[in-house]
Coordinates of C-alpha atoms and ligand atoms in Angstrom, one line a residue:
X138 CA 0.0 0.0 0.0
X139 CA 0.9 3.6 -0.5
X140 CA 2.4 4.9 -3.7
X141 CA 5.5 7.0 -3.9
X142 CA 6.8 9.0 -6.8
X143 CA 9.7 11.4 -7.3
X144 CA 11.4 13.5 -10.0
X145 CA 14.6 15.4 -10.3
X146 CA 15.7 17.1 -13.5
X147 CA 15.3 20.2 -15.6
X148 CA 11.5 20.1 -15.8
X149 CA 9.0 21.3 -13.2
X150 CA 8.6 18.5 -10.8
X151 CA 5.1 19.2 -9.5
X152 CA 3.0 18.3 -12.6
X153 CA 5.1 15.1 -13.0
X154 CA 4.7 14.1 -9.4
X155 CA 1.0 14.8 -9.2
X156 CA 0.3 12.9 -12.4
X157 CA 2.3 10.0 -11.1
X158 CA 0.4 10.0 -7.8
X159 CA -2.9 9.7 -9.8
X160 CA -1.5 6.6 -11.5
X161 CA -0.5 5.2 -8.1
X162 CA -3.7 6.1 -6.4
X163 CA -4.8 2.4 -6.6
X164 CA -2.3 1.8 -3.9
X165 CA -4.1 3.9 -1.4
X166 CA -6.1 7.2 -1.3
X167 CA -6.3 8.2 2.4
X168 CA -4.1 11.3 1.8
X169 CA -1.7 12.8 -0.7
X170 CA 1.2 15.1 -0.4
X171 CA 4.3 16.5 -2.2
X172 CA 7.5 18.2 -1.1
X173 CA 9.3 20.4 -3.6
X174 CA 12.7 21.9 -3.5
X175 CA 12.6 25.5 -4.7
X176 CA 15.5 27.9 -4.4
X177 CA 17.0 26.3 -1.4
X178 CA 13.7 25.7 0.5
X179 CA 11.6 22.6 0.8
X180 CA 7.9 23.4 0.5
X181 CA 5.3 21.0 1.7
X182 CA 1.7 20.5 0.5
X183 CA -0.4 17.7 2.0
X184 CA -4.0 17.0 2.2
X185 CA -6.3 14.3 3.6
X186 CA -8.2 12.3 0.9
X187 CA -7.5 11.8 -2.7
X188 CA -5.0 13.4 -5.0
X189 CA -7.8 15.6 -6.3
X190 CA -8.0 17.2 -2.8
X191 CA -4.3 18.0 -3.0
X192 CA -4.7 19.5 -6.4
X193 CA -7.6 21.7 -5.2
X194 CA -5.4 22.8 -2.3
X195 CA -2.5 23.7 -4.5
X196 CA -4.6 25.4 -7.2
X197 CA -3.5 29.0 -7.8
X198 CA -0.4 28.6 -5.7
X199 CA 2.9 29.2 -7.4
X200 CA 4.5 25.8 -7.0
X201 CA 8.0 25.4 -8.5
X202 CA 10.9 23.2 -8.1
X203 CA 13.1 20.9 -10.2
X204 CA 13.1 18.2 -7.5
X205 CA 10.0 16.8 -5.9
X206 CA 8.7 13.8 -4.0
X207 CA 5.1 12.7 -3.6
X208 CA 3.0 10.2 -1.7
X209 CA -0.4 8.7 -1.8
X210 CA -1.3 7.0 1.5
X211 CA -3.1 3.9 2.7
X212 CA -3.1 4.6 6.5
X213 CA -1.4 2.0 8.8
X214 CA -0.2 4.0 11.8
X215 CA -2.2 7.1 12.5
X216 CA -5.4 8.5 11.2
X217 CA -5.7 9.6 7.6
X218 CA -5.4 13.3 8.2
X219 CA -3.3 16.2 6.9
X220 CA -0.7 15.9 9.6
X221 CA -0.1 12.2 9.1
X222 CA 0.1 12.6 5.4
X223 CA 3.6 12.2 3.8
X224 CA 6.1 13.7 3.1
X225 CA 7.5 14.0 6.6
X226 CA 10.3 16.5 7.3
X227 CA 13.1 16.9 9.8
X228 CA 12.7 19.4 12.5
X229 CA 14.8 22.0 10.7
X230 CA 12.9 21.3 7.4
X231 CA 16.1 20.4 5.6
X232 CA 15.1 16.8 4.8
X233 CA 11.8 15.5 3.5
X234 CA 10.9 11.8 3.1
X235 CA 8.2 9.6 1.7
X236 CA 7.8 6.0 2.7
X237 CA 5.8 2.9 1.6
X238 CA 5.9 0.0 4.1
X239 CA 5.9 -0.4 7.9
X240 CA 8.7 0.3 10.3
X241 CA 8.0 -2.4 12.8
X242 CA 10.5 -1.2 15.5
X243 CA 9.3 2.4 15.2
X244 CA 8.3 2.3 18.9
X245 CA 11.8 1.9 20.5
X246 CA 13.3 4.1 17.8
X247 CA 10.8 6.9 18.6
X248 CA 11.4 6.6 22.3
X249 CA 15.1 6.9 21.8
X250 CA 14.8 9.9 19.5
X251 CA 12.4 11.6 21.9
X252 CA 14.8 11.1 24.8
X253 CA 17.3 13.0 22.7
X254 CA 15.0 15.9 22.2
X255 CA 13.3 15.1 18.9
X256 CA 9.6 16.2 18.7
X257 CA 7.2 14.3 16.7
X258 CA 4.4 16.0 14.8
X259 CA 2.6 12.9 13.4
X260 CA 1.5 9.5 14.7
X261 CA 3.2 7.7 11.8
X262 CA 5.9 5.1 12.0
X263 CA 7.5 7.0 9.0
X264 CA 8.4 10.1 11.0
X265 CA 11.1 8.2 13.0
X266 CA 13.0 7.6 9.7
X267 CA 13.4 11.2 8.9
X268 CA 14.5 12.1 12.4
X269 CA 16.9 9.1 12.5
X270 CA 18.5 10.1 9.2
X271 CA 18.8 13.7 10.3
X272 CA 20.3 12.6 13.7
X273 CA 22.9 10.4 12.0
X274 CA 23.8 13.0 9.4
X275 CA 24.4 15.6 12.1
X276 CA 26.2 13.4 14.6
X277 CA 28.3 11.4 12.1
X278 CA 28.9 14.3 9.7
X279 CA 28.2 12.1 6.7
X280 CA 26.5 12.6 3.4
X281 CA 22.8 12.2 3.1
X282 CA 23.2 9.0 1.2
X283 CA 25.4 7.6 3.9
X284 CA 23.1 8.7 6.6
X285 CA 20.2 6.9 4.9
X286 CA 22.3 3.7 4.6
X287 CA 23.3 3.9 8.3
X288 CA 19.8 4.6 9.4
X289 CA 18.4 1.6 7.6
X290 CA 20.7 -0.6 9.6
X291 CA 18.6 0.2 12.6
X292 CA 15.3 -0.4 10.9
X293 CA 13.2 -3.6 11.1
X294 CA 10.3 -3.7 8.6
X295 CA 9.5 -2.9 5.1
X296 CA 10.3 0.2 3.2
X297 CA 10.5 2.0 -0.1
X298 CA 11.7 5.5 0.6
X299 CA 12.8 8.6 -1.2
X300 CA 14.7 11.3 0.6
X301 CA 15.0 15.0 -0.6
X302 CA 17.6 17.1 1.1
X303 CA 17.9 20.8 0.6
X304 CA 21.7 20.6 1.1
X305 CA 21.9 18.3 -1.9
X306 CA 19.6 20.0 -4.4
X307 CA 20.9 17.8 -7.3
X308 CA 20.3 14.5 -5.6
X309 CA 17.6 12.2 -4.5
X310 CA 18.3 9.1 -2.3
X311 CA 16.1 6.1 -2.4
X312 CA 16.1 2.6 -0.8
X313 CA 13.9 -0.4 -0.7
X314 CA 13.2 -3.5 1.3
X315 CA 10.1 -5.6 0.7
X316 CA 8.3 -2.7 -0.9
X317 CA 8.8 -2.0 -4.6
X318 CA 10.8 0.8 -6.1
X319 CA 11.6 1.5 -9.7
X320 CA 14.1 4.1 -11.0
X321 CA 13.4 5.6 -14.4
X322 CA 16.4 7.0 -16.4
X323 CA 15.1 10.0 -18.3
X324 CA 16.2 11.2 -21.7
X325 CA 17.4 14.6 -20.5
X326 CA 19.7 13.4 -17.7
X327 CA 16.7 13.5 -15.4
X328 CA 15.4 10.7 -13.1
X329 CA 12.1 9.3 -11.9
X330 CA 11.4 7.1 -8.9
X331 CA 8.1 5.3 -8.3
X332 CA 6.4 2.3 -6.7
X333 CA 5.8 0.9 -10.1
X334 CA 6.5 1.9 -13.7
X335 CA 3.2 3.5 -14.4
X336 CA 4.2 7.1 -13.5
X337 CA 7.4 6.8 -15.5
X338 CA 6.3 5.2 -18.7
X339 CA 5.4 8.4 -20.6
X340 CA 8.8 9.9 -20.0
X341 CA 11.2 7.0 -20.4
X342 CA 11.2 3.2 -21.0
X343 CA 14.6 2.7 -19.4
X344 CA 14.1 1.5 -15.8
X345 CA 16.0 -0.2 -13.0
X346 CA 14.1 -2.3 -10.4
X347 CA 15.8 -1.9 -7.1
X348 CA 16.5 -5.1 -5.2
X349 CA 16.0 -5.5 -1.5
X350 CA 18.4 -3.5 0.7
X351 CA 19.7 -1.5 -2.2
X352 CA 20.2 2.3 -2.0
X353 CA 20.0 4.3 -5.2
X354 CA 21.4 7.8 -5.5
X355 CA 20.3 9.8 -8.5
X356 CA 22.4 12.8 -9.1
X357 CA 22.1 15.3 -11.9
X358 CA 25.9 15.5 -12.1
X359 CA 26.9 12.0 -11.3
X360 CA 24.0 10.0 -12.7
X361 CA 22.6 6.8 -11.1
X362 CA 24.6 4.9 -8.5
X363 CA 23.4 1.9 -6.6
X364 CA 24.9 0.5 -3.4
X365 CA 23.8 -2.3 -1.2
X366 CA 23.3 -1.8 2.5
X367 CA 26.9 -3.1 3.1
X368 CA 28.1 -0.1 1.0
X369 CA 29.3 -2.1 -2.0
X370 CA 28.5 -0.5 -5.4
X371 CA 26.1 -2.6 -7.5
X372 CA 26.0 -2.3 -11.4
X373 CA 22.4 -1.2 -12.3
X374 CA 20.6 -3.6 -14.5
X375 CA 18.7 -1.4 -16.9
X376 CA 15.5 -2.9 -18.4
X377 CA 13.3 -1.7 -21.3
X378 CA 9.6 -1.3 -20.3
X379 CA 7.2 -2.9 -22.7
X380 CA 4.0 -1.3 -21.2
X381 CA 2.0 1.0 -23.4
X382 CA 0.7 4.3 -22.1
X383 CA -2.9 3.6 -23.5
X384 CA -3.1 0.7 -21.1
X385 CA -3.1 3.2 -18.2
X386 CA -6.0 5.2 -19.5
X387 CA -9.7 4.7 -19.4
X388 CA -10.0 4.7 -23.2
X389 CA -13.6 6.1 -23.3
X390 CA -15.0 3.9 -20.4
X391 CA -16.4 5.6 -17.4
X392 CA -14.4 3.4 -15.0
X393 CA -11.2 1.4 -15.2
X394 CA -13.2 -1.6 -13.9
X395 CA -15.6 -1.6 -16.9
X396 CA -12.7 -1.1 -19.3
X397 CA -10.9 -4.1 -17.7
X398 CA -14.0 -6.3 -17.7
X399 CA -14.4 -5.5 -21.5
X400 CA -10.7 -6.2 -22.1
X401 CA -11.1 -9.8 -21.1
X402 CA -11.5 -11.3 -24.6
X403 CA -8.1 -9.7 -25.4
X404 CA -6.4 -10.4 -22.1
X405 CA -7.3 -14.1 -22.1
X406 CA -6.0 -14.3 -25.7
X407 CA -2.8 -12.5 -24.7
X408 CA -2.4 -14.9 -21.9
X409 CA -2.5 -18.1 -24.0
X410 CA -0.9 -16.6 -27.2
X411 CA 2.2 -18.6 -28.1
X412 CA 1.6 -21.0 -25.2
X413 CA -0.8 -23.4 -27.0
X414 CA -2.1 -24.4 -30.3
X415 CA -5.2 -26.6 -30.6
X416 CA -4.8 -27.5 -34.2
X417 CA -1.2 -28.6 -33.6
X418 CA -2.1 -30.1 -30.3
X419 CA 0.5 -28.6 -27.9
X420 CA 0.6 -26.5 -24.8
X421 CA 3.7 -25.1 -23.1
X422 CA 4.5 -22.6 -20.3
X423 CA 8.0 -21.6 -21.2
X424 CA 8.7 -20.1 -17.8
X425 CA 8.1 -23.3 -15.8
X426 CA 8.9 -25.9 -18.5
X427 CA 12.1 -27.0 -16.8
X428 CA 10.3 -27.5 -13.5
X429 CA 7.5 -29.6 -14.9
X430 CA 9.0 -33.0 -14.0
X431 CA 9.7 -31.7 -10.6
X432 CA 6.1 -30.6 -10.2
X433 CA 4.8 -34.0 -11.4
X434 CA 7.1 -35.8 -9.0
X435 CA 6.2 -33.5 -6.1
X436 CA 4.2 -35.0 -3.2
X437 CA 2.0 -31.9 -3.4
X438 CA 1.7 -28.4 -4.8
X439 CA 0.9 -25.8 -2.2
X440 CA -0.7 -22.7 -3.8
X441 CA -0.6 -19.5 -1.8
X442 CA -2.3 -16.2 -2.4
X443 CA -4.6 -13.6 -1.0
X444 CA -8.0 -12.1 -2.1
X445 CA -9.1 -12.7 -5.6
X446 CA -5.9 -14.5 -6.4
X447 CA -6.7 -17.1 -3.7
X448 CA -10.0 -17.8 -5.5
X449 CA -8.0 -18.4 -8.8
X450 CA -5.9 -20.9 -6.8
X451 CA -9.1 -22.7 -5.8
X452 CA -10.1 -23.1 -9.4
X453 CA -6.5 -24.2 -10.2
X454 CA -6.8 -26.9 -7.5
X455 CA -9.8 -28.4 -9.2
X456 CA -8.1 -28.3 -12.6
X457 CA -4.7 -29.7 -11.5
X458 CA -6.1 -32.4 -9.3
X459 CA -8.7 -33.5 -11.8
X460 CA -6.6 -33.3 -14.9
X461 CA -3.0 -33.9 -13.8
X462 CA -3.8 -36.0 -10.7
X463 CA -1.3 -34.1 -8.5
X464 CA -2.2 -33.3 -4.9
X465 CA -2.9 -29.6 -4.4
X466 CA -3.4 -27.6 -1.3
X467 CA -4.6 -24.0 -1.3
X468 CA -3.6 -21.7 1.5
X469 CA -4.2 -18.1 2.5
X470 CA -0.6 -16.7 2.5
X471 CA -1.3 -14.8 5.8
X472 CA -2.3 -18.1 7.6
X473 CA 0.3 -20.3 6.0
X474 CA 3.2 -18.1 7.0
X475 CA 2.3 -18.0 10.7
X476 CA 1.2 -21.6 11.4
X477 CA 4.5 -23.4 11.3
X478 CA 3.5 -25.3 8.2
X479 CA 5.2 -28.5 7.2
X480 CA 7.2 -27.8 4.1
X481 CA 9.6 -30.3 2.6
X482 CA 12.3 -29.9 -0.1
X483 CA 10.2 -31.8 -2.6
X484 CA 7.2 -29.6 -2.2
X485 CA 6.4 -27.1 -4.9
X486 CA 5.0 -23.8 -3.7
X487 CA 3.1 -21.8 -6.3
X488 CA 2.3 -18.2 -5.4
X489 CA -0.4 -16.4 -7.4
X490 CA -0.5 -12.6 -7.3
X491 CA -1.7 -9.9 -9.6
X492 CA 0.7 -7.2 -8.2
X493 CA 3.5 -9.6 -7.3
X494 CA 4.0 -7.4 -4.2
X495 CA 1.5 -8.7 -1.6
X496 CA 3.4 -8.7 1.6
X497 CA 1.9 -11.9 3.0
X498 CA 2.4 -13.8 -0.2
X499 CA 6.0 -12.7 -0.4
X500 CA 6.7 -13.7 3.2
X501 CA 5.1 -17.1 2.7
X502 CA 7.3 -17.7 -0.3
X503 CA 10.4 -16.6 1.6
X504 CA 9.5 -19.1 4.3
X505 CA 9.1 -21.9 1.8
X506 CA 12.3 -21.0 0.2
X507 CA 14.1 -21.1 3.5
X508 CA 12.9 -24.7 3.9
X509 CA 14.3 -25.7 0.5
X510 CA 11.1 -26.0 -1.4
X511 CA 10.8 -25.0 -5.1
X512 CA 9.0 -21.7 -5.3
X513 CA 7.1 -20.7 -8.4
X514 CA 5.0 -17.7 -9.2
X515 CA 2.1 -16.5 -11.4
X516 CA 2.2 -12.7 -11.5
X517 CA 0.7 -10.0 -13.7
X518 CA 3.1 -7.2 -13.0
X519 CA 6.4 -7.7 -14.8
X520 CA 9.5 -7.3 -12.7
X521 CA 7.5 -7.4 -9.5
X522 CA 9.1 -8.7 -6.2
X523 CA 7.4 -12.1 -6.3
X524 CA 8.4 -12.6 -10.0
X525 CA 11.9 -11.9 -9.0
X526 CA 12.3 -14.0 -5.9
X527 CA 10.7 -17.2 -7.4
X528 CA 12.8 -19.9 -9.0
X529 CA 10.6 -19.7 -12.1
X530 CA 7.1 -18.6 -13.1
X531 CA 4.6 -17.5 -15.7
X532 CA 3.3 -14.0 -16.3
X533 CA -0.4 -13.6 -16.9
X534 CA 0.0 -10.8 -19.5
X535 CA -3.3 -9.2 -18.6
X536 CA -1.8 -5.7 -18.9
X537 CA -2.0 -3.2 -16.1
X538 CA -5.1 -3.6 -13.9
X539 CA -6.0 -0.2 -12.3
X540 CA -9.4 -0.9 -10.8
X541 CA -8.9 -2.0 -7.2
X542 CA -11.4 -4.8 -7.7
X543 CA -9.6 -7.4 -9.7
X544 CA -11.4 -8.6 -12.9
X545 CA -9.2 -9.4 -15.9
X546 CA -6.3 -10.4 -13.7
X547 CA -8.5 -13.2 -12.2
X548 CA -9.5 -14.6 -15.6
X549 CA -5.9 -14.4 -16.7
X550 CA -4.7 -16.3 -13.6
X551 CA -7.3 -19.0 -14.2
X552 CA -6.1 -19.2 -17.8
X553 CA -2.5 -19.7 -16.8
X554 CA -3.6 -22.3 -14.3
X555 CA -5.6 -24.1 -16.9
X556 CA -2.6 -24.1 -19.3
X557 CA -0.5 -25.4 -16.4
X558 CA -2.9 -28.2 -15.6
X559 CA -3.1 -29.2 -19.2
X560 CA 0.6 -29.2 -19.7
X561 CA 1.3 -31.2 -16.6
X562 CA -1.5 -33.7 -17.4
X563 CA -0.3 -34.2 -21.0
X564 CA 3.3 -34.7 -19.9
X565 CA 2.3 -37.1 -17.1
X566 CA -0.1 -38.9 -19.4
X567 CA -3.1 -38.5 -17.0
X568 CA -5.3 -37.1 -19.7
X569 CA -6.5 -38.8 -22.9
X570 CA -5.4 -37.3 -26.2
X571 CA -9.0 -36.7 -27.1
X572 CA -9.8 -34.8 -23.9
X573 CA -6.5 -32.8 -24.3
X574 CA -7.5 -31.7 -27.8
X575 CA -11.1 -31.0 -26.7
X576 CA -9.9 -28.8 -23.9
X577 CA -7.4 -26.9 -26.1
X578 CA -10.0 -26.3 -28.7
X579 CA -12.5 -25.1 -26.1
X580 CA -9.9 -22.9 -24.4
X581 CA -9.2 -21.2 -27.8
X582 CA -12.9 -20.5 -28.1
X583 CA -13.2 -18.8 -24.7
X584 CA -12.4 -15.2 -25.7
X585 CA -15.1 -15.2 -28.3
X586 CA -17.6 -16.7 -25.8
X587 CA -16.6 -14.0 -23.2
X588 CA -17.3 -11.4 -25.9
X589 CA -20.8 -12.9 -26.4
X590 CA -21.4 -12.6 -22.6
X591 CA -20.3 -9.0 -22.6
X592 CA -22.9 -8.3 -25.3
X593 CA -25.6 -9.2 -22.7
X594 CA -24.5 -6.2 -20.7
X595 CA -27.9 -4.4 -21.0
X596 CA -29.8 -7.4 -19.8
X597 CA -27.4 -7.8 -16.8
X598 CA -27.7 -4.1 -16.0
X599 CA -31.5 -4.5 -15.8
X600 CA -31.1 -7.4 -13.4
X601 CA -28.7 -5.2 -11.3
X602 CA -31.3 -2.5 -11.0
X603 CA -33.7 -5.0 -9.3
X604 CA -31.2 -5.9 -6.6
X605 CA -29.3 -2.6 -6.1
X606 CA -30.9 -2.0 -2.7
X607 CA -30.3 -5.4 -1.3
X608 CA -28.5 -5.5 2.0
X609 CA -27.3 -9.1 1.8
X610 CA -26.6 -11.5 -1.0
X611 CA -25.7 -15.2 -1.3
X612 CA -23.6 -16.7 -4.1
X613 CA -23.7 -20.5 -4.6
X614 CA -21.8 -22.9 -6.8
X615 CA -20.4 -26.4 -6.8
X616 CA -17.1 -27.8 -8.0
X617 CA -15.0 -25.2 -9.7
X618 CA -18.0 -22.9 -9.7
X619 CA -17.7 -22.7 -5.9
X620 CA -14.6 -20.4 -6.1
X621 CA -16.6 -18.4 -8.8
X622 CA -19.3 -17.9 -6.2
X623 CA -16.7 -16.7 -3.7
X624 CA -15.3 -14.3 -6.2
X625 CA -18.8 -13.1 -7.2
X626 CA -19.5 -12.3 -3.5
X627 CA -16.2 -10.6 -3.0
X628 CA -16.7 -8.4 -6.0
X629 CA -20.1 -7.3 -4.8
X630 CA -19.0 -6.5 -1.2
X631 CA -15.8 -4.8 -2.3
X632 CA -17.4 -2.2 -4.5
X633 CA -21.0 -1.9 -3.5
X634 CA -20.6 -2.5 0.3
X635 CA -23.5 -5.0 0.2
X636 CA -22.8 -7.9 2.6
X637 CA -22.3 -11.0 0.4
X638 CA -21.2 -14.5 1.0
X639 CA -20.1 -17.3 -1.3
X640 CA -20.9 -20.9 -0.4
X641 CA -20.6 -24.3 -1.9
X642 CA -24.3 -24.8 -2.9
X643 CA -24.8 -27.9 -0.8
X644 CA -23.4 -26.2 2.4
X645 CA -26.3 -23.7 2.2
X646 CA -28.4 -25.9 4.3
X647 CA -25.9 -25.9 7.1
X648 CA -26.4 -22.3 8.0
X649 CA -27.1 -19.7 5.3
X650 CA -30.5 -21.1 4.5
X651 CA -31.6 -19.5 7.8
X652 CA -31.1 -16.1 6.2
X653 CA -33.2 -16.7 3.1
X654 CA -36.4 -14.7 2.8
X655 CA -38.1 -12.8 0.0
X656 CA -35.5 -10.0 0.3
X657 CA -32.5 -12.2 -0.3
X658 CA -31.0 -12.4 -3.8
X659 CA -29.2 -15.7 -4.3
X660 CA -26.9 -15.9 -7.3
X661 CA -26.4 -19.4 -8.4
X662 CA -24.0 -20.8 -11.0
X663 CA -26.2 -23.6 -12.5
X664 CA -24.4 -24.5 -15.7
X665 CA -24.7 -27.9 -17.3
X666 CA -22.2 -30.4 -15.9
X667 CA -21.7 -33.1 -13.2
X668 CA -23.5 -31.3 -10.4
X669 CA -26.3 -29.7 -12.5
X670 CA -29.1 -31.8 -11.0
X671 CA -27.8 -31.2 -7.5
X672 CA -27.7 -27.4 -8.0
X673 CA -31.2 -27.5 -9.4
X674 CA -32.3 -29.1 -6.1
X675 CA -30.5 -26.3 -4.2
X676 CA -32.4 -23.8 -6.2
X677 CA -35.6 -25.5 -5.3
X678 CA -34.6 -25.2 -1.6
X679 CA -34.1 -21.5 -2.0
X680 CA -37.4 -21.0 -3.9
X681 CA -39.2 -22.9 -1.1
X682 CA -38.1 -20.2 1.3
X683 CA -39.1 -17.4 -1.2
X684 CA -35.5 -16.4 -2.0
X685 CA -34.9 -14.6 -5.3
X686 CA -32.8 -16.7 -7.7
X687 CA -30.5 -15.1 -10.3
X688 CA -29.0 -18.1 -12.2
X689 CA -26.1 -18.3 -14.5
X690 CA -27.1 -21.1 -16.9
X691 CA -25.9 -22.7 -20.1
X692 CA -27.4 -21.4 -23.3
X693 CA -30.7 -23.2 -24.0
X694 CA -31.3 -24.3 -20.4
X695 CA -35.0 -24.8 -19.7
X696 CA -35.2 -26.4 -16.3
X697 CA -33.6 -23.6 -14.3
X698 CA -35.3 -21.0 -16.5
X699 CA -38.6 -22.2 -15.1
X700 CA -37.5 -21.9 -11.5
X701 CA -35.3 -18.8 -11.4
X702 CA -36.4 -15.2 -11.1
X703 CA -33.8 -14.1 -13.6
X704 CA -31.4 -16.1 -15.8
X705 CA -28.2 -15.1 -17.5
X706 CA -27.2 -17.5 -20.3
X707 CA -23.6 -18.2 -21.0
X708 CA -22.3 -20.2 -24.0
X709 CA -21.7 -23.9 -23.5
X710 CA -18.1 -25.0 -22.8
X711 CA -16.3 -27.9 -21.2
X712 CA -17.0 -28.0 -17.5
X713 CA -13.4 -27.3 -16.7
X714 CA -13.6 -24.0 -18.4
X715 CA -16.9 -22.7 -16.9
X716 CA -15.2 -20.4 -14.3
X717 CA -13.7 -18.3 -17.2
X718 CA -17.2 -17.6 -18.5
X719 CA -19.4 -17.7 -15.3
X720 CA -17.3 -15.0 -13.7
X721 CA -18.0 -12.4 -16.3
X722 CA -21.8 -11.8 -15.6
X723 CA -21.0 -11.7 -11.9
X724 CA -18.4 -9.0 -12.5
X725 CA -20.9 -7.0 -14.6
X726 CA -23.7 -7.4 -12.0
X727 CA -21.4 -6.1 -9.2
X728 CA -20.2 -3.2 -11.4
X729 CA -23.7 -2.0 -12.2
X730 CA -25.0 -2.4 -8.7
X731 CA -22.1 -0.4 -7.4
X732 CA -22.6 2.4 -10.0
X733 CA -26.3 2.5 -9.2
X734 CA -25.5 2.9 -5.5
X735 CA -23.1 5.8 -6.4
X736 CA -20.1 4.0 -5.0
X737 CA -16.6 4.7 -6.1
X738 CA -16.1 1.7 -8.3
X739 CA -12.4 2.0 -9.0
X740 CA -11.4 3.1 -5.6
X741 CA -13.6 1.4 -3.0
X742 CA -13.4 2.7 0.5
X743 CA -10.6 1.3 2.8
X744 CA -9.2 -0.9 0.1
X745 CA -6.0 -0.8 -1.9
X746 CA -4.9 -2.8 -4.8
X747 CA -1.4 -3.6 -3.7
X748 CA -1.3 -4.8 -0.1
X749 CA 2.3 -4.4 0.9
X750 CA 1.6 -4.5 4.6
X751 CA 0.7 -7.7 6.4
Ligands
LIG1178 C1 -6.0 -6.7 -2.6 C2 -6.7 -6.4 -3.8 C3 -7.3 -7.6 -4.4 C4 -6.3 -8.7 -4.6 C5 -5.5 -9.0 -3.3 C6 -4.3 -9.9 -3.6 O1 -6.9 -7.1 -1.6 O2 -7.7 -5.4 -3.6 O3 -7.9 -7.3 -5.7 O4 -6.9 -9.9 -5.1 O5 -5.0 -7.8 -2.8 O6 -3.4 -9.2 -4.4 P1 -2.4 -9.8 -5.4 O7 -1.8 -8.6 -6.0 O8 -1.4 -10.6 -4.6 O9 -3.2 -10.6 -6.4

């Protein structure tokens, strides 16, 4: 959580930093602030709320400076108010600092600094860092970069920081540990720093992703220098960004979420392009190819993730167990890391993460790595922390996802997991050639079928208008449609603030059925397949209690049509691939309900897209 951005060069820093903050707002929007160095003075502008509030506050003010740092906050320590907003400054105002992460030992550090006369203005953990750096610089008489390096030796926790010092007007100092930080090398000798590449892309494609415990000094005279925390110089590894600027804009849609829902025919195609060919009968995931035999031999695959990505793992569990006959366990990363799990060297740990930065998922991977297990990743963000610490992995290639509620990243994750299950099953020989070909052919047809579902948007919107005022909702599914139900419920609660729960359809009678009355919408995935008749019985049970049924059914279905209050038809496909289709109408339903309730669809309250705190 929290987005940081900084600029130093010949241009005016403020517009660049503010534009960058807007791109990073998905990381948190409790407050926003900037510090600019102008003619030897650091000027600070901070406001509670979104970047738009900061812009309103600065409107008409003469804000100048060739060096600036900015921050958009997701509050951890201290209320989301103006005072706790970043940047934070040293007592004499000579140093300003922005931070993403958590300083876990801020308590003792603060006490010590207070005992030596430092006064704290905010309730944040971050403020200790700026005083600590200031203290070291004064007492040790060292450069600002060296003071940062020494200060970080005393810090326990996660950080990506950028420091602006008025005594070094040509320099910014940055460092990271467990929180991401990218350096952009500009075309005019200027530099950019940001939590991800999105604020940088329109100025330069040359970037360096900092590694853990590295300190970067960008200097208008001396260029970029990187040191590790032990003070050894490291050669920067400059990468070329492949992201396109259009991917970061709404492209005519009212919300990023809608744009991203509509991008799914393309994002699913991008995900399997070059990885399979139904006519030629092959599938390959280049990134993990050399680990496939190891996965097949593994006693089990443990999949770890959070949020929507965890739901994708549940779909993956059904696919890999059923097709490749390999034992799979799915774990919440946050639970896994703290319950002293049994991990053996032969286990394969597969982390799934859109951002590739989720703190719990990272920590769970590090734990597994320390026990000698093979660690693999499925990430969307190229160059992200998880993609870099894993032994191997596959990118989802869904393109940047800006809406906080995940949509296209989920279907891309499920697509990669489907490819993985097919590839493993084929190599292992646990799937017949006929089934293998059928599934490849069906998978290739999915984007076009998703498109056909998107064309039902008006019908789905009209159903949404019936249930927009609901206070509770239930989502039911069986088999791999159970995680789809979980994901449908999560989407609704995230963006519309309606309480919603996903359940395996048969479990309904062990509790949730008590909640059903004529006010309760029950969304059921009732597509043709193994459990169809059972789900029909569950629908009958809901109807007997006067619940309202909104059913996702296979095209041409008549049985559920007669029972349900509303149906949404989806094209027929192999049962294994239903999650890729059944998810789409649930995304659209949540979207429309949230819009009708005047909710902020792209930036729901209290949430952030990249959860870099545990
Ligand atoms: C946050 C986001 C969710 C996401 C989850 C896991 O809660 O709002 O959309 O599913 O984090 O994030 P990851 O980047 O690891 O997939």
